[in-house]
Coordinates of C-alpha atoms in Angstrom, one line a residue:
M577 CA 239.7 -185.0 17.0
G578 CA 238.3 -182.8 20.1
R579 CA 241.8 -181.9 22.1
T580 CA 243.4 -180.9 19.6
A581 CA 240.3 -178.5 18.0
W582 CA 240.4 -177.2 21.8
I583 CA 243.8 -176.0 21.5
Q584 CA 244.0 -174.2 18.6
T585 CA 241.1 -172.0 19.7
G586 CA 243.1 -171.5 23.1
M587 CA 246.4 -170.3 21.6
A588 CA 244.0 -168.0 19.1
M589 CA 243.3 -165.7 22.1
P590 CA 245.9 -163.8 22.6
V591 CA 246.5 -163.4 19.2
L592 CA 243.7 -161.3 18.7
L593 CA 243.9 -159.4 21.6
A594 CA 247.9 -158.5 20.5
L595 CA 247.2 -157.1 17.0
A596 CA 243.6 -155.2 19.0
A597 CA 246.1 -153.5 20.5
C598 CA 249.3 -152.5 17.8
R599 CA 246.0 -150.7 16.1
P600 CA 246.3 -146.4 16.3
P601 CA 243.5 -144.6 17.2
Q602 CA 241.2 -143.4 15.3
P603 CA 240.5 -139.4 14.7
A604 CA 237.4 -137.2 17.0
L605 CA 234.7 -136.0 14.8
P606 CA 235.1 -132.5 14.1
P607 CA 232.8 -130.1 16.0
P608 CA 229.9 -128.6 12.9
P609 CA 230.4 -125.1 12.1
P610 CA 228.9 -122.2 14.3
L611 CA 225.0 -120.6 12.6
S612 CA 224.6 -118.9 9.7
L613 CA 221.7 -116.4 9.0
S614 CA 221.7 -114.1 6.2
L615 CA 218.6 -112.2 5.5
Q616 CA 217.2 -111.0 1.7
P617 CA 217.9 -107.2 0.9
A618 CA 220.6 -106.3 4.3
E619 CA 219.3 -102.7 3.2
A620 CA 216.4 -101.3 0.9
T621 CA 213.9 -98.7 0.3
V622 CA 210.8 -98.6 1.0
T623 CA 207.2 -95.9 0.4
A624 CA 205.8 -95.0 3.0
G625 CA 202.7 -97.1 4.2
H626 CA 204.1 -99.8 1.5
D627 CA 205.7 -102.8 2.7
L628 CA 208.8 -105.1 2.3
Q629 CA 208.9 -108.8 2.0
F630 CA 212.7 -110.1 4.0
G631 CA 213.7 -113.1 3.1
H632 CA 216.0 -115.1 5.1
R633 CA 219.0 -118.3 4.9
I634 CA 220.1 -120.4 8.4
T635 CA 223.1 -121.8 6.5
S636 CA 223.4 -124.7 9.9
G637 CA 223.3 -125.2 13.0
S638 CA 219.4 -127.0 14.2
G639 CA 215.7 -124.9 13.1
T640 CA 215.4 -122.7 11.1
G641 CA 213.5 -120.3 12.4
V642 CA 214.4 -117.2 13.4
D643 CA 211.6 -113.6 15.2
W644 CA 211.6 -110.2 13.7
R645 CA 211.2 -107.4 15.0
V646 CA 211.6 -103.3 14.1
L647 CA 213.7 -101.6 16.7
E648 CA 212.6 -98.6 16.5
P649 CA 209.6 -97.1 18.0
G650 CA 207.2 -95.8 15.0
G651 CA 208.8 -97.5 12.4
G652 CA 206.7 -99.9 10.8
T653 CA 206.6 -103.3 11.7
V654 CA 207.3 -106.5 10.8
D655 CA 205.1 -109.9 10.6
A656 CA 206.0 -113.7 11.7
L657 CA 206.9 -113.9 7.9
G658 CA 209.7 -110.9 8.2
R659 CA 206.5 -108.5 5.6
Y660 CA 207.8 -105.1 7.1
Q661 CA 205.1 -102.7 7.2
A662 CA 207.0 -98.6 6.3
P663 CA 205.4 -96.0 8.7
G664 CA 203.9 -93.0 7.5
R665 CA 206.7 -90.9 8.3
A666 CA 210.6 -90.8 6.7
G667 CA 212.7 -92.2 8.0
V668 CA 215.8 -94.8 8.7
F669 CA 215.0 -97.3 10.5
T670 CA 216.8 -101.6 11.7
V671 CA 215.0 -104.7 10.9
E672 CA 217.0 -107.3 12.9
A673 CA 215.8 -111.1 12.5
R674 CA 216.5 -113.7 15.9
P675 CA 217.1 -117.6 14.4
Q676 CA 215.2 -119.6 17.5
A677 CA 218.4 -121.9 17.7
D678 CA 221.2 -119.5 18.3
P679 CA 219.3 -116.0 19.3
A680 CA 222.9 -114.3 19.4
R681 CA 223.4 -114.3 16.0
A682 CA 220.8 -112.2 14.7
V683 CA 220.9 -109.4 12.0
R684 CA 219.7 -106.4 11.1
A685 CA 218.5 -105.1 7.6
R686 CA 218.7 -100.8 7.4
V687 CA 214.9 -100.1 5.9
T688 CA 215.1 -96.1 4.3
V689 CA 211.1 -94.8 4.8
V690 CA 211.2 -91.9 1.9
P691 CA 207.5 -90.1 0.7
A692 CA 205.5 -91.2 -1.3
P693 CA 205.9 -88.5 -4.7
V694 CA 203.4 -85.9 -4.3
G695 CA 202.4 -85.2 -7.8
T696 CA 200.1 -81.3 -7.3
I697 CA 200.9 -79.1 -10.8
S698 CA 200.6 -75.0 -10.4
A699 CA 201.0 -73.8 -13.7
P700 CA 199.1 -70.5 -15.1
S701 CA 194.8 -71.4 -15.5
T702 CA 195.4 -69.9 -18.8
V703 CA 198.2 -68.8 -21.6
A704 CA 197.7 -66.5 -24.3
P705 CA 199.0 -68.3 -27.9
E706 CA 203.0 -68.7 -28.8
A707 CA 203.0 -67.1 -25.1
T708 CA 207.1 -67.3 -24.0
G709 CA 208.9 -67.9 -20.4
L710 CA 205.5 -69.4 -18.7
R711 CA 206.6 -71.9 -15.9
A712 CA 205.2 -74.8 -15.0
G713 CA 206.3 -77.1 -11.4
V714 CA 205.0 -79.9 -8.7
P715 CA 206.6 -79.5 -4.3
V716 CA 210.6 -79.4 -4.0
Q717 CA 211.2 -83.5 -2.7
P718 CA 214.4 -84.8 -2.0
G719 CA 216.2 -87.3 -3.6
C720 CA 212.9 -87.5 -6.7
R721 CA 213.4 -88.4 -10.2
F722 CA 210.9 -85.8 -12.8
A723 CA 210.7 -86.9 -16.3
W724 CA 207.3 -83.5 -17.9
T725 CA 206.5 -84.0 -21.6
L726 CA 204.3 -81.5 -23.0
T727 CA 201.6 -81.4 -25.2
G728 CA 200.3 -78.8 -27.0
G729 CA 203.7 -76.6 -27.1
T730 CA 207.4 -76.4 -25.7
L731 CA 209.4 -77.6 -23.1
L732 CA 212.3 -74.5 -23.0
S733 CA 214.6 -75.9 -20.3
G734 CA 213.5 -78.7 -16.5
A735 CA 212.1 -81.2 -18.1
D736 CA 214.2 -83.5 -15.8
T737 CA 213.6 -81.5 -12.5
D738 CA 211.2 -80.0 -11.0
T739 CA 210.2 -77.0 -12.6
V740 CA 210.1 -76.3 -15.6
T741 CA 209.6 -73.2 -18.2
F742 CA 208.2 -73.4 -21.9
L743 CA 206.7 -71.9 -24.6
A744 CA 202.6 -72.5 -25.5
G745 CA 201.4 -73.5 -29.6
E746 CA 198.1 -71.9 -30.6
G747 CA 195.7 -73.4 -29.0
P748 CA 193.1 -74.2 -27.8
S749 CA 194.8 -76.1 -24.8
L750 CA 197.8 -77.2 -23.6
V751 CA 198.4 -80.5 -21.5
L752 CA 201.8 -80.7 -18.7
A753 CA 202.1 -84.1 -16.9
C754 CA 204.9 -84.4 -14.6
R755 CA 206.4 -87.8 -13.8
I756 CA 208.2 -88.0 -10.2
T757 CA 209.4 -91.1 -9.3
N758 CA 211.3 -91.3 -5.3
A759 CA 213.7 -93.4 -4.1
A760 CA 212.0 -96.4 -3.7
G761 CA 210.4 -96.4 -7.3
D762 CA 207.6 -95.9 -6.8
S763 CA 205.0 -93.0 -9.4
L764 CA 202.9 -90.6 -9.4
R765 CA 202.4 -89.7 -13.6
S766 CA 199.8 -86.0 -12.6
S767 CA 198.6 -84.0 -15.2
V768 CA 197.0 -80.6 -15.9
E769 CA 195.7 -78.8 -19.2
I770 CA 195.4 -75.4 -19.8
P771 CA 193.5 -73.3 -22.2
V772 CA 195.3 -71.5 -24.6
A773 CA 193.6 -68.2 -24.9
R774 CA 194.0 -65.5 -25.9
P775 CA 194.0 -62.1 -22.3
L776 CA 190.9 -60.7 -21.5
A777 CA 190.7 -57.6 -21.6
L778 CA 188.2 -55.5 -20.5
H779 CA 186.9 -51.4 -21.3
I780 CA 184.7 -49.5 -19.5
G781 CA 182.8 -47.0 -21.2
P782 CA 182.8 -43.2 -21.2
A783 CA 186.7 -43.8 -19.5
K784 CA 185.8 -40.0 -17.9
A785 CA 183.2 -38.2 -16.7
T786 CA 182.3 -35.6 -15.3
L787 CA 179.1 -35.5 -13.2
T788 CA 176.6 -33.1 -11.5
V789 CA 175.9 -34.1 -7.6
G790 CA 172.9 -36.8 -6.9
Q791 CA 172.5 -37.3 -10.4
S792 CA 173.0 -40.7 -12.1
M793 CA 175.4 -42.1 -15.8
R794 CA 174.7 -45.7 -17.0
F795 CA 178.1 -46.5 -17.5
G796 CA 179.0 -50.2 -19.9
Y797 CA 182.2 -51.9 -20.8
T798 CA 183.8 -53.8 -23.5
L799 CA 184.7 -58.0 -23.0
E800 CA 187.3 -58.8 -25.6
G801 CA 188.9 -62.7 -25.5
N802 CA 187.9 -65.4 -23.3
G803 CA 186.5 -66.1 -19.9
G804 CA 182.1 -65.3 -19.0
S805 CA 180.6 -61.6 -19.4
E806 CA 179.5 -61.5 -16.2
V807 CA 181.4 -58.4 -14.0
I808 CA 181.0 -56.9 -11.4
W809 CA 181.3 -53.1 -10.4
S810 CA 182.7 -51.4 -7.8
V811 CA 183.5 -47.5 -6.3
D812 CA 186.7 -47.1 -5.1
S813 CA 186.6 -43.4 -3.2
P814 CA 185.0 -44.2 -0.2
G815 CA 182.4 -41.4 -0.1
G816 CA 182.8 -41.4 -3.4
G817 CA 179.2 -42.0 -5.0
T818 CA 177.8 -46.4 -5.5
V819 CA 177.1 -48.2 -8.5
D820 CA 173.9 -50.9 -9.2
P821 CA 175.4 -54.3 -10.9
A822 CA 173.6 -52.1 -14.2
G823 CA 176.6 -50.0 -13.8
T824 CA 174.7 -47.1 -12.8
Y825 CA 176.3 -45.1 -10.9
H826 CA 175.6 -42.3 -8.2
A827 CA 177.0 -39.3 -7.2
P828 CA 177.4 -38.5 -3.9
A829 CA 176.4 -35.0 -2.6
R830 CA 179.9 -33.4 -2.4
P831 CA 181.8 -32.8 -4.9
G832 CA 185.7 -35.2 -6.1
T833 CA 187.0 -37.0 -8.8
Y834 CA 186.6 -40.6 -7.7
T835 CA 187.2 -43.8 -9.9
L836 CA 184.5 -46.4 -10.3
Q837 CA 185.8 -49.8 -11.7
V838 CA 184.7 -52.7 -13.3
A839 CA 185.8 -56.3 -13.5
S840 CA 185.4 -59.7 -15.1
R841 CA 183.6 -62.3 -12.0
V842 CA 185.5 -65.2 -13.6
H843 CA 188.7 -63.1 -14.2
P844 CA 188.2 -61.3 -11.5
E845 CA 192.9 -59.5 -12.2
A846 CA 190.9 -58.2 -15.8
T847 CA 190.0 -55.0 -14.4
D848 CA 189.6 -51.1 -16.0
R849 CA 188.8 -48.1 -14.6
A850 CA 186.7 -45.1 -15.2
Q851 CA 187.7 -41.1 -13.6
V852 CA 184.2 -39.3 -12.4
R853 CA 184.3 -35.8 -12.1
V854 CA 181.5 -34.5 -9.3
V855 CA 180.7 -30.9 -9.6
A856 CA 178.2 -28.7 -8.1
A857 CA 175.4 -27.8 -9.5
P858 CA 175.9 -24.5 -11.2
K859 CA 174.1 -20.7 -10.0
A860 CA 172.5 -18.9 -11.7
G861 CA 170.8 -16.1 -8.8
I862 CA 172.2 -12.4 -10.2
T863 CA 173.2 -9.6 -7.6
A864 CA 172.6 -5.9 -9.6
P865 CA 171.8 -2.2 -8.4
D866 CA 168.0 -1.7 -6.9
A867 CA 167.5 0.6 -10.0
V868 CA 169.4 2.6 -12.3
K869 CA 168.9 6.5 -13.2
A870 CA 167.9 6.3 -17.7
G871 CA 170.8 6.1 -19.7
A872 CA 173.4 5.8 -17.1
A873 CA 176.8 3.5 -17.9
G874 CA 179.3 1.1 -16.5
L875 CA 176.2 -0.6 -13.8
V876 CA 177.6 -3.7 -12.9
A877 CA 176.1 -7.3 -12.5
R878 CA 176.8 -11.0 -11.5
V879 CA 176.6 -14.0 -10.9
P880 CA 178.6 -16.0 -8.4
E881 CA 182.2 -17.8 -9.9
Q882 CA 182.0 -21.6 -10.5
P883 CA 185.2 -23.4 -11.8
G884 CA 184.2 -25.0 -15.1
A885 CA 181.5 -23.0 -16.0
R886 CA 180.6 -21.1 -19.0
Y887 CA 178.4 -17.9 -18.8
A888 CA 175.7 -17.0 -20.4
W889 CA 174.1 -13.1 -20.8
E890 CA 171.0 -11.2 -21.8
L891 CA 170.4 -8.2 -21.3
Q892 CA 166.5 -6.4 -22.5
G893 CA 166.6 -1.9 -22.0
G894 CA 169.5 -2.1 -21.6
T895 CA 173.1 -2.3 -24.3
A896 CA 175.6 -5.1 -22.1
T897 CA 179.7 -3.3 -22.6
A898 CA 181.6 -6.6 -21.2
G899 CA 181.5 -10.1 -19.9
T900 CA 178.7 -11.1 -21.3
Q901 CA 180.0 -15.0 -21.5
G902 CA 181.6 -13.8 -18.3
P903 CA 180.6 -13.9 -14.1
V904 CA 180.8 -10.5 -14.0
L905 CA 178.2 -8.1 -17.2
T906 CA 179.0 -4.2 -17.2
F907 CA 175.8 -3.0 -18.6
A908 CA 174.7 1.0 -20.0
A909 CA 170.7 1.3 -18.9
G910 CA 168.0 2.2 -21.7
D911 CA 165.3 4.7 -20.9
G912 CA 162.9 2.5 -18.8
P913 CA 160.3 1.9 -17.5
T914 CA 163.1 -1.6 -16.9
L915 CA 165.6 -3.4 -18.0
T916 CA 166.0 -6.9 -18.1
L917 CA 168.5 -9.3 -16.9
R918 CA 169.3 -13.6 -17.8
C919 CA 172.8 -15.3 -16.8
T920 CA 171.9 -18.4 -18.2
V921 CA 175.1 -20.6 -15.8
T922 CA 176.8 -24.0 -17.2
N923 CA 178.7 -26.6 -15.2
A924 CA 181.3 -29.1 -16.3
A925 CA 179.1 -32.0 -16.7
G926 CA 176.4 -29.8 -19.2
D927 CA 173.7 -28.9 -16.4
T928 CA 172.6 -25.6 -16.6
A929 CA 170.6 -22.8 -14.1
S930 CA 169.3 -19.9 -15.6
G931 CA 169.0 -16.6 -12.8
T932 CA 166.3 -13.3 -13.6
L933 CA 166.5 -10.2 -12.7
Q934 CA 164.1 -6.9 -13.7
I935 CA 165.2 -3.2 -12.6
P936 CA 163.5 -0.2 -13.2
V937 CA 164.7 2.9 -15.0
T938 CA 165.1 6.1 -13.3
R939 CA 165.1 9.4 -14.3

């Protein structure tokens, strides 16, 4: 028995070796695909000073870690988790992610940084009821969208632009609002309330006046509409006198025509003016013969001629023959022993001066 078993075993070994030699070779395993990295988002727009979270995906290769950086100096920062912090200025910048397992497989994302919306509204400080063609606007901001609304009036044009025209209602106020949305999708709503009131009308009184040099006169005013009752007085003409806060005008020492102005303290654009003519003081000194003969005719007396003045002569002891309302009087003497001349001169301001002269009458 034992002999037979050995023989069988010895014969099987060659057979096994022959069978192994006949098997086909096994194919080699293919190499793994190269590392692939993608960023989300691949392109983005963000408001200056805001942040943005980037994500990444590695689809093959070993390891999942990446290193982040911003390529442009001053282009913002990005932390180890991919959170990008935009700078305070607008521009186009590049965020790069580099796989730690294969830095050569870096990918980049383009980031456009845009300014934050600006909502400062420029509009009239007050408007009149039913005033039309009114304008309001916000600063021009390229790439932004605009949406205006109006309460207490009607938008006429430009509701989706940076400038609108509108019609005012009856008041007492209207509210303009604008929502500005930049290219990053950030929005700002700004509004302004505008009083609706009748335009402030200011009237000075009197509108024209004549004063004697050195004299004073109180001017008044009336206000129509809303805007406060305080006013500011001034003299527009250099050397044209002075005016106090109560509206009392003090004429200068020289004749001329000057302008007095009153303006609303709250709304300086509301003004009115008065024209003040300053004239010389009247002069009534009489020039006439030193003595006259009784019954003499064609005698002449005079006072200085003064433009705009009125004259009134009186004569005692003689007879006026011409010029009783002018600067030159013609008269005849009586029987004496004297005659008396009197002239009252009234200037354009209504101030008067009188002169008297007594003349001996001889035979």
